[in-house]
PDB file of C-alpha atoms in Angstrom:
ATOM      1  CA  UNK A 598      -3.904   3.750  14.455  1.00 78.00           C
ATOM      2  CA  UNK A 599      -5.447   0.238  14.343  1.00 87.00           C
ATOM      3  CA  UNK A 600      -1.584  -2.632  14.672  1.00 93.00           C
ATOM      4  CA  UNK A 601      -1.386  -5.081  12.337  1.00 96.00           C
ATOM      5  CA  UNK A 602       1.129  -8.434  12.650  1.00 96.00           C
ATOM      6  CA  UNK A 603       2.360 -10.684  10.635  1.00 97.00           C
ATOM      7  CA  UNK A 604       3.862 -13.679  11.526  1.00 97.00           C
ATOM      8  CA  UNK A 605       6.564 -14.891  10.878  1.00 98.00           C
ATOM      9  CA  UNK A 606       8.382 -11.995  10.101  1.00 97.00           C
ATOM     10  CA  UNK A 607      10.964 -13.553   7.516  1.00 97.00           C
ATOM     11  CA  UNK A 608      10.933 -17.451   6.244  1.00 97.00           C
ATOM     12  CA  UNK A 609      13.603 -19.593   4.622  1.00 97.00           C
ATOM     13  CA  UNK A 610      11.656 -22.389   2.395  1.00 96.00           C
ATOM     14  CA  UNK A 611      12.541 -24.663   0.118  1.00 97.00           C
ATOM     15  CA  UNK A 612      11.686 -24.960  -3.326  1.00 97.00           C
ATOM     16  CA  UNK A 613       8.524 -26.863  -3.250  1.00 97.00           C
ATOM     17  CA  UNK A 614       7.573 -26.585   0.206  1.00 97.00           C
ATOM     18  CA  UNK A 615       4.182 -24.562   1.083  1.00 97.00           C
ATOM     19  CA  UNK A 616       4.827 -21.492   3.556  1.00 97.00           C
ATOM     20  CA  UNK A 617       1.918 -20.050   5.203  1.00 97.00           C
ATOM     21  CA  UNK A 618       1.767 -16.618   6.091  1.00 98.00           C
ATOM     22  CA  UNK A 619      -1.025 -15.168   9.054  1.00 97.00           C
ATOM     23  CA  UNK A 620      -2.333 -11.759   9.123  1.00 96.00           C
ATOM     24  CA  UNK A 621      -3.741 -10.246  12.281  1.00 96.00           C
ATOM     25  CA  UNK A 622      -5.541  -7.033  13.061  1.00 94.00           C
ATOM     26  CA  UNK A 623      -4.863  -7.035  17.408  1.00 92.00           C
ATOM     27  CA  UNK A 624      -7.228  -3.937  18.018  1.00 88.00           C
ATOM     28  CA  UNK A 625      -9.223  -3.696  14.829  1.00 86.00           C
ATOM     29  CA  UNK A 626     -12.159  -5.322  13.266  1.00 89.00           C
ATOM     30  CA  UNK A 627     -11.239  -5.614  10.084  1.00 90.00           C
ATOM     31  CA  UNK A 628     -13.775  -6.212   7.255  1.00 89.00           C
ATOM     32  CA  UNK A 629     -11.724  -6.236   4.324  1.00 92.00           C
ATOM     33  CA  UNK A 630      -7.886  -7.604   4.387  1.00 94.00           C
ATOM     34  CA  UNK A 631      -5.856  -6.777   1.383  1.00 95.00           C
ATOM     35  CA  UNK A 632      -2.865  -9.264   0.092  1.00 97.00           C
ATOM     36  CA  UNK A 633       0.566  -7.110  -1.507  1.00 97.00           C
ATOM     37  CA  UNK A 634       4.309  -7.744  -2.769  1.00 97.00           C
ATOM     38  CA  UNK A 635       6.521  -5.614  -2.794  1.00 95.00           C
ATOM     39  CA  UNK A 636      10.319  -5.623  -4.599  1.00 91.00           C
ATOM     40  CA  UNK A 637      12.737  -3.837  -3.883  1.00 89.00           C
ATOM     41  CA  UNK A 638      12.839  -0.417  -4.704  1.00 87.00           C
ATOM     42  CA  UNK A 639       9.546  -1.220  -5.696  1.00 92.00           C
ATOM     43  CA  UNK A 640       5.689  -0.162  -5.530  1.00 94.00           C
ATOM     44  CA  UNK A 641       3.131  -1.824  -3.753  1.00 96.00           C
ATOM     45  CA  UNK A 642       1.649  -4.503  -6.158  1.00 95.00           C
ATOM     46  CA  UNK A 643      -2.201  -6.097  -4.795  1.00 94.00           C
ATOM     47  CA  UNK A 644      -2.580  -9.621  -4.512  1.00 95.00           C
ATOM     48  CA  UNK A 645      -5.401  -9.982  -3.465  1.00 94.00           C
ATOM     49  CA  UNK A 646      -8.842  -8.145  -1.507  1.00 92.00           C
ATOM     50  CA  UNK A 647     -10.026  -9.818   1.044  1.00 91.00           C
ATOM     51  CA  UNK A 648     -13.570  -9.830   2.518  1.00 88.00           C
ATOM     52  CA  UNK A 649     -14.452 -11.418   5.982  1.00 85.00           C
ATOM     53  CA  UNK A 650     -16.143 -15.110   5.778  1.00 82.00           C
ATOM     54  CA  UNK A 651     -16.216 -15.016   1.652  1.00 84.00           C
ATOM     55  CA  UNK A 652     -13.402 -15.805  -0.770  1.00 87.00           C
ATOM     56  CA  UNK A 653     -10.541 -13.415  -2.177  1.00 91.00           C
ATOM     57  CA  UNK A 654     -10.894 -11.480  -5.431  1.00 91.00           C
ATOM     58  CA  UNK A 655      -7.370 -12.337  -7.133  1.00 93.00           C
ATOM     59  CA  UNK A 656      -6.302  -9.421  -8.717  1.00 91.00           C
ATOM     60  CA  UNK A 657      -5.792 -10.687 -12.496  1.00 89.00           C
ATOM     61  CA  UNK A 658      -2.263 -12.758 -13.308  1.00 91.00           C
ATOM     62  CA  UNK A 659      -2.213 -13.696  -9.408  1.00 94.00           C
ATOM     63  CA  UNK A 660      -3.003 -17.868  -9.236  1.00 94.00           C
ATOM     64  CA  UNK A 661      -5.692 -17.980  -7.225  1.00 92.00           C
ATOM     65  CA  UNK A 662      -4.545 -22.116  -6.443  1.00 95.00           C
ATOM     66  CA  UNK A 663      -1.265 -20.948  -5.919  1.00 96.00           C
ATOM     67  CA  UNK A 664      -1.878 -17.896  -3.369  1.00 97.00           C
ATOM     68  CA  UNK A 665      -4.917 -19.638  -1.183  1.00 96.00           C
ATOM     69  CA  UNK A 666      -6.206 -16.813   1.343  1.00 95.00           C
ATOM     70  CA  UNK A 667      -8.372 -17.521   4.084  1.00 91.00           C
ATOM     71  CA  UNK A 668     -10.204 -14.582   5.946  1.00 90.00           C
ATOM     72  CA  UNK A 669     -12.010 -16.537   8.912  1.00 83.00           C
ATOM     73  CA  UNK A 670     -12.795 -14.054  11.054  1.00 89.00           C
ATOM     74  CA  UNK A 671     -12.984  -9.926  11.086  1.00 89.00           C
ATOM     75  CA  UNK A 672      -8.618 -10.335  12.832  1.00 92.00           C
ATOM     76  CA  UNK A 673      -7.095 -13.208  10.330  1.00 94.00           C
ATOM     77  CA  UNK A 674      -6.561 -13.886   7.342  1.00 95.00           C
ATOM     78  CA  UNK A 675      -3.893 -15.831   6.054  1.00 96.00           C
ATOM     79  CA  UNK A 676      -1.960 -15.972   2.537  1.00 97.00           C
ATOM     80  CA  UNK A 677      -0.571 -19.334   1.638  1.00 97.00           C
ATOM     81  CA  UNK A 678       2.078 -20.246  -0.722  1.00 97.00           C
ATOM     82  CA  UNK A 679       2.084 -23.543  -1.903  1.00 97.00           C
ATOM     83  CA  UNK A 680       4.639 -25.608  -3.927  1.00 96.00           C
ATOM     84  CA  UNK A 681       7.297 -22.554  -4.036  1.00 97.00           C
ATOM     85  CA  UNK A 682       9.719 -21.242  -6.192  1.00 96.00           C
ATOM     86  CA  UNK A 683      13.095 -18.895  -6.298  1.00 96.00           C
ATOM     87  CA  UNK A 684      10.399 -16.839  -8.058  1.00 95.00           C
ATOM     88  CA  UNK A 685       8.007 -16.307  -5.582  1.00 96.00           C
ATOM     89  CA  UNK A 686       9.924 -14.735  -3.221  1.00 96.00           C
ATOM     90  CA  UNK A 687       9.580 -11.367  -1.912  1.00 96.00           C
ATOM     91  CA  UNK A 688       8.068  -9.419   0.299  1.00 96.00           C
ATOM     92  CA  UNK A 689       4.331 -10.084   1.147  1.00 98.00           C
ATOM     93  CA  UNK A 690       2.707  -7.067   3.348  1.00 98.00           C
ATOM     94  CA  UNK A 691      -0.937  -7.497   4.504  1.00 97.00           C
ATOM     95  CA  UNK A 692      -3.728  -4.472   5.961  1.00 96.00           C
ATOM     96  CA  UNK A 693      -6.925  -4.000   7.554  1.00 95.00           C
ATOM     97  CA  UNK A 694      -9.941  -1.752   6.562  1.00 94.00           C
ATOM     98  CA  UNK A 695     -13.087  -0.607   6.519  1.00 89.00           C
ATOM     99  CA  UNK A 696     -15.616  -0.613   3.707  1.00 84.00           C
ATOM    100  CA  UNK A 697     -16.659   2.792   3.142  1.00 81.00           C
ATOM    101  CA  UNK A 698     -19.275   3.447   0.379  1.00 80.00           C
ATOM    102  CA  UNK A 699     -17.295   2.510  -3.088  1.00 81.00           C
ATOM    103  CA  UNK A 700     -13.721   2.784  -1.663  1.00 86.00           C
ATOM    104  CA  UNK A 701     -12.327   1.520   1.364  1.00 89.00           C
ATOM    105  CA  UNK A 702     -10.865   4.218   4.637  1.00 90.00           C
ATOM    106  CA  UNK A 703      -7.736   4.051   5.611  1.00 94.00           C
ATOM    107  CA  UNK A 704      -5.750  -0.029   5.739  1.00 96.00           C
ATOM    108  CA  UNK A 705      -3.436   0.113   8.138  1.00 96.00           C
ATOM    109  CA  UNK A 706      -0.844  -2.123   7.503  1.00 97.00           C
ATOM    110  CA  UNK A 707       1.577  -5.182   9.115  1.00 97.00           C
ATOM    111  CA  UNK A 708       5.320  -5.112   9.580  1.00 97.00           C
ATOM    112  CA  UNK A 709       5.613  -7.484   5.870  1.00 97.00           C
ATOM    113  CA  UNK A 710       7.053 -11.157   5.223  1.00 97.00           C
ATOM    114  CA  UNK A 711      10.149 -11.812   3.949  1.00 97.00           C
ATOM    115  CA  UNK A 712      10.262 -15.355   1.875  1.00 97.00           C
ATOM    116  CA  UNK A 713      13.052 -16.370   0.407  1.00 97.00           C
ATOM    117  CA  UNK A 714      12.233 -19.171  -1.716  1.00 97.00           C
ATOM    118  CA  UNK A 715      15.499 -21.667  -2.486  1.00 96.00           C
TER     119      UNK A 715
ATOM    120  CA  UNK B1182      -5.652  -1.431 -16.790  1.00 55.00           C
ATOM    121  CA  UNK B1183      -6.103   1.781 -14.936  1.00 59.00           C
ATOM    122  CA  UNK B1184      -2.888   3.871 -13.698  1.00 83.00           C
ATOM    123  CA  UNK B1185      -1.786   5.905 -11.246  1.00 92.00           C
ATOM    124  CA  UNK B1186       1.485   8.074 -12.145  1.00 95.00           C
ATOM    125  CA  UNK B1187       4.151  10.098  -9.755  1.00 97.00           C
ATOM    126  CA  UNK B1188       6.538  11.880 -10.507  1.00 97.00           C
ATOM    127  CA  UNK B1189       9.105  12.604  -9.826  1.00 97.00           C
ATOM    128  CA  UNK B1190      10.772   9.159  -9.241  1.00 96.00           C
ATOM    129  CA  UNK B1191      13.627  10.516  -6.705  1.00 97.00           C
ATOM    130  CA  UNK B1192      13.812  13.519  -4.984  1.00 97.00           C
ATOM    131  CA  UNK B1193      16.963  14.702  -3.293  1.00 97.00           C
ATOM    132  CA  UNK B1194      16.698  18.163  -0.905  1.00 98.00           C
ATOM    133  CA  UNK B1195      18.557  19.502   0.954  1.00 98.00           C
ATOM    134  CA  UNK B1196      17.611  19.768   4.896  1.00 98.00           C
ATOM    135  CA  UNK B1197      15.160  22.732   4.773  1.00 98.00           C
ATOM    136  CA  UNK B1198      14.221  22.946   1.432  1.00 98.00           C
ATOM    137  CA  UNK B1199      10.791  21.963  -0.031  1.00 98.00           C
ATOM    138  CA  UNK B1200       9.590  19.130  -1.906  1.00 98.00           C
ATOM    139  CA  UNK B1201       6.107  18.705  -3.978  1.00 98.00           C
ATOM    140  CA  UNK B1202       5.499  15.066  -5.679  1.00 98.00           C
ATOM    141  CA  UNK B1203       2.278  14.454  -7.551  1.00 98.00           C
ATOM    142  CA  UNK B1204       0.285  11.799  -8.511  1.00 98.00           C
ATOM    143  CA  UNK B1205      -2.026  11.140 -11.855  1.00 97.00           C
ATOM    144  CA  UNK B1206      -4.826   9.303 -12.620  1.00 94.00           C
ATOM    145  CA  UNK B1207      -5.573   8.123 -15.990  1.00 90.00           C
ATOM    146  CA  UNK B1208      -9.887   7.679 -15.064  1.00 90.00           C
ATOM    147  CA  UNK B1209     -11.566   9.996 -12.472  1.00 91.00           C
ATOM    148  CA  UNK B1210     -10.915   9.373  -8.982  1.00 91.00           C
ATOM    149  CA  UNK B1211     -13.615   8.974  -6.400  1.00 90.00           C
ATOM    150  CA  UNK B1212     -10.492   9.466  -3.715  1.00 93.00           C
ATOM    151  CA  UNK B1213      -7.246   9.729  -2.797  1.00 96.00           C
ATOM    152  CA  UNK B1214      -5.270   8.277  -0.758  1.00 97.00           C
ATOM    153  CA  UNK B1215      -1.205   9.614   0.483  1.00 98.00           C
ATOM    154  CA  UNK B1216       0.618   6.526   2.498  1.00 98.00           C
ATOM    155  CA  UNK B1217       4.156   6.934   3.732  1.00 98.00           C
ATOM    156  CA  UNK B1218       6.576   3.859   4.169  1.00 97.00           C
ATOM    157  CA  UNK B1219       9.917   4.857   5.419  1.00 96.00           C
ATOM    158  CA  UNK B1220      12.967   3.113   4.568  1.00 93.00           C
ATOM    159  CA  UNK B1221      12.661  -0.893   5.974  1.00 91.00           C
ATOM    160  CA  UNK B1222       9.232   0.121   7.355  1.00 93.00           C
ATOM    161  CA  UNK B1223       5.364  -0.251   5.743  1.00 95.00           C
ATOM    162  CA  UNK B1224       2.832   1.979   3.956  1.00 96.00           C
ATOM    163  CA  UNK B1225       1.732   4.623   6.894  1.00 97.00           C
ATOM    164  CA  UNK B1226      -1.387   6.794   6.201  1.00 97.00           C
ATOM    165  CA  UNK B1227      -1.200   9.890   5.930  1.00 98.00           C
ATOM    166  CA  UNK B1228      -4.492  11.208   4.769  1.00 97.00           C
ATOM    167  CA  UNK B1229      -7.365  10.628   1.690  1.00 96.00           C
ATOM    168  CA  UNK B1230      -9.129  13.375   0.344  1.00 96.00           C
ATOM    169  CA  UNK B1231     -12.160  13.395  -1.765  1.00 95.00           C
ATOM    170  CA  UNK B1232     -14.153  16.697  -2.495  1.00 96.00           C
ATOM    171  CA  UNK B1233     -12.700  18.293  -5.615  1.00 97.00           C
ATOM    172  CA  UNK B1234     -10.196  20.560  -5.233  1.00 97.00           C
ATOM    173  CA  UNK B1235      -9.489  19.905  -1.510  1.00 97.00           C
ATOM    174  CA  UNK B1236      -6.803  20.931   0.210  1.00 98.00           C
ATOM    175  CA  UNK B1237      -5.635  19.306   3.559  1.00 98.00           C
ATOM    176  CA  UNK B1238      -2.892  20.397   5.625  1.00 98.00           C
ATOM    177  CA  UNK B1239      -0.674  18.572   8.310  1.00 97.00           C
ATOM    178  CA  UNK B1240       1.669  20.701   9.302  1.00 97.00           C
ATOM    179  CA  UNK B1241       4.288  20.693   7.073  1.00 98.00           C
ATOM    180  CA  UNK B1242       1.766  18.999   4.466  1.00 98.00           C
ATOM    181  CA  UNK B1243      -0.399  20.149   1.827  1.00 98.00           C
ATOM    182  CA  UNK B1244      -2.522  17.813   0.259  1.00 98.00           C
ATOM    183  CA  UNK B1245      -4.195  18.746  -3.241  1.00 98.00           C
ATOM    184  CA  UNK B1246      -6.864  17.047  -5.199  1.00 98.00           C
ATOM    185  CA  UNK B1247      -7.529  18.056  -8.350  1.00 97.00           C
ATOM    186  CA  UNK B1248     -10.336  20.259  -9.934  1.00 96.00           C
ATOM    187  CA  UNK B1249     -11.358  17.084 -12.068  1.00 96.00           C
ATOM    188  CA  UNK B1250      -9.914  14.657  -9.575  1.00 96.00           C
ATOM    189  CA  UNK B1251      -7.702  13.262 -11.283  1.00 96.00           C
ATOM    190  CA  UNK B1252      -4.382  14.168 -10.241  1.00 97.00           C
ATOM    191  CA  UNK B1253      -3.226  15.624  -6.353  1.00 98.00           C
ATOM    192  CA  UNK B1254       0.163  16.503  -4.552  1.00 98.00           C
ATOM    193  CA  UNK B1255       1.265  16.159  -1.193  1.00 98.00           C
ATOM    194  CA  UNK B1256       3.654  19.622  -1.046  1.00 98.00           C
ATOM    195  CA  UNK B1257       6.081  19.234   1.844  1.00 98.00           C
ATOM    196  CA  UNK B1258       7.994  22.706   3.652  1.00 98.00           C
ATOM    197  CA  UNK B1259      10.819  23.096   5.420  1.00 98.00           C
ATOM    198  CA  UNK B1260      11.974  19.196   4.693  1.00 98.00           C
ATOM    199  CA  UNK B1261      13.441  18.046   7.799  1.00 98.00           C
ATOM    200  CA  UNK B1262      15.325  14.635   7.896  1.00 97.00           C
ATOM    201  CA  UNK B1263      11.834  12.514   9.618  1.00 97.00           C
ATOM    202  CA  UNK B1264      10.572  12.826   6.384  1.00 98.00           C
ATOM    203  CA  UNK B1265      12.884  10.636   4.649  1.00 98.00           C
ATOM    204  CA  UNK B1266      10.540   7.601   2.587  1.00 98.00           C
ATOM    205  CA  UNK B1267       8.539   7.022  -0.359  1.00 98.00           C
ATOM    206  CA  UNK B1268       5.494   8.435  -0.759  1.00 98.00           C
ATOM    207  CA  UNK B1269       2.900   6.888  -2.725  1.00 98.00           C
ATOM    208  CA  UNK B1270      -0.807   7.860  -3.603  1.00 97.00           C
ATOM    209  CA  UNK B1271      -2.676   5.293  -3.890  1.00 96.00           C
ATOM    210  CA  UNK B1272      -6.388   5.053  -5.776  1.00 93.00           C
ATOM    211  CA  UNK B1273      -8.886   2.984  -4.121  1.00 86.00           C
ATOM    212  CA  UNK B1274     -12.523   2.332  -6.159  1.00 83.00           C
ATOM    213  CA  UNK B1275     -14.980  -0.967  -6.057  1.00 78.00           C
ATOM    214  CA  UNK B1276     -16.533  -0.216  -8.352  1.00 69.00           C
ATOM    215  CA  UNK B1277     -13.812  -0.282 -10.848  1.00 62.00           C
ATOM    216  CA  UNK B1278     -11.579  -3.875 -12.094  1.00 61.00           C
ATOM    217  CA  UNK B1279      -8.909  -2.566 -10.273  1.00 57.00           C
ATOM    218  CA  UNK B1280      -9.700  -1.788  -6.883  1.00 82.00           C
ATOM    219  CA  UNK B1281      -6.504  -0.697  -5.702  1.00 90.00           C
ATOM    220  CA  UNK B1282      -3.493   0.880  -7.351  1.00 92.00           C
ATOM    221  CA  UNK B1283      -0.614   2.250  -5.952  1.00 95.00           C
ATOM    222  CA  UNK B1284       1.542   4.868  -7.464  1.00 95.00           C
ATOM    223  CA  UNK B1285       4.807   3.269  -8.597  1.00 96.00           C
ATOM    224  CA  UNK B1286       5.783   6.532  -5.639  1.00 97.00           C
ATOM    225  CA  UNK B1287       8.078   8.633  -4.730  1.00 98.00           C
ATOM    226  CA  UNK B1288      11.649   8.571  -2.735  1.00 97.00           C
ATOM    227  CA  UNK B1289      12.704  11.659  -0.740  1.00 98.00           C
ATOM    228  CA  UNK B1290      16.052  11.852   0.529  1.00 98.00           C
ATOM    229  CA  UNK B1291      16.849  14.891   2.990  1.00 97.00           C
ATOM    230  CA  UNK B1292      20.690  16.046   2.920  1.00 96.00           C
ATOM    231  CA  UNK B1293      21.126  17.588   6.546  1.00 93.00           C
TER     232      UNK B1293
END
């Protein structure tokens, strides 16, 4: 399968600062990238769907001004957590996929980024 | 929103025993995907089922999609320690309000 990388793999920041997470699809043209949060021992919760060259579609309850997503190319999407607070501490995972009719093909996941906000 | 349910939440089996996880949706699905996440790892795609009543096999894994396309199952025959992880069924449908929904997952432990 395709290889997806995320950087950084972990980050610790102070409350009020912004953190940018990069998601790169190394060998796959990702027309769509997904961003998820995962809490310990829980499932993945979709935050937003990002299509290359267009604005991201955010899920209900996810603040688009707080979680800025950019998908400027077929191989790179970024998630910026603005003015981070301790409640934003979580594991953030991205995935790369391509469109297939009414749904998407398999998702290739990055290794995730552990964000800790002090 | 549209929900995807999975049971059981946890399953502990002796190595060599069989294991099954069940996935149910409140609405008809266009397809269902299954992923496995090892402890400390990220989800890895296993399979996608599209047709009503479809059955697909991957070595010791058997995947089924219900006739009504509202439920699915994953059965592992003769579990091995390498099967340890959490298995998620995933709904993905562009036209629905909730586009991608991961089920809560079934965490499998295999006792050697």
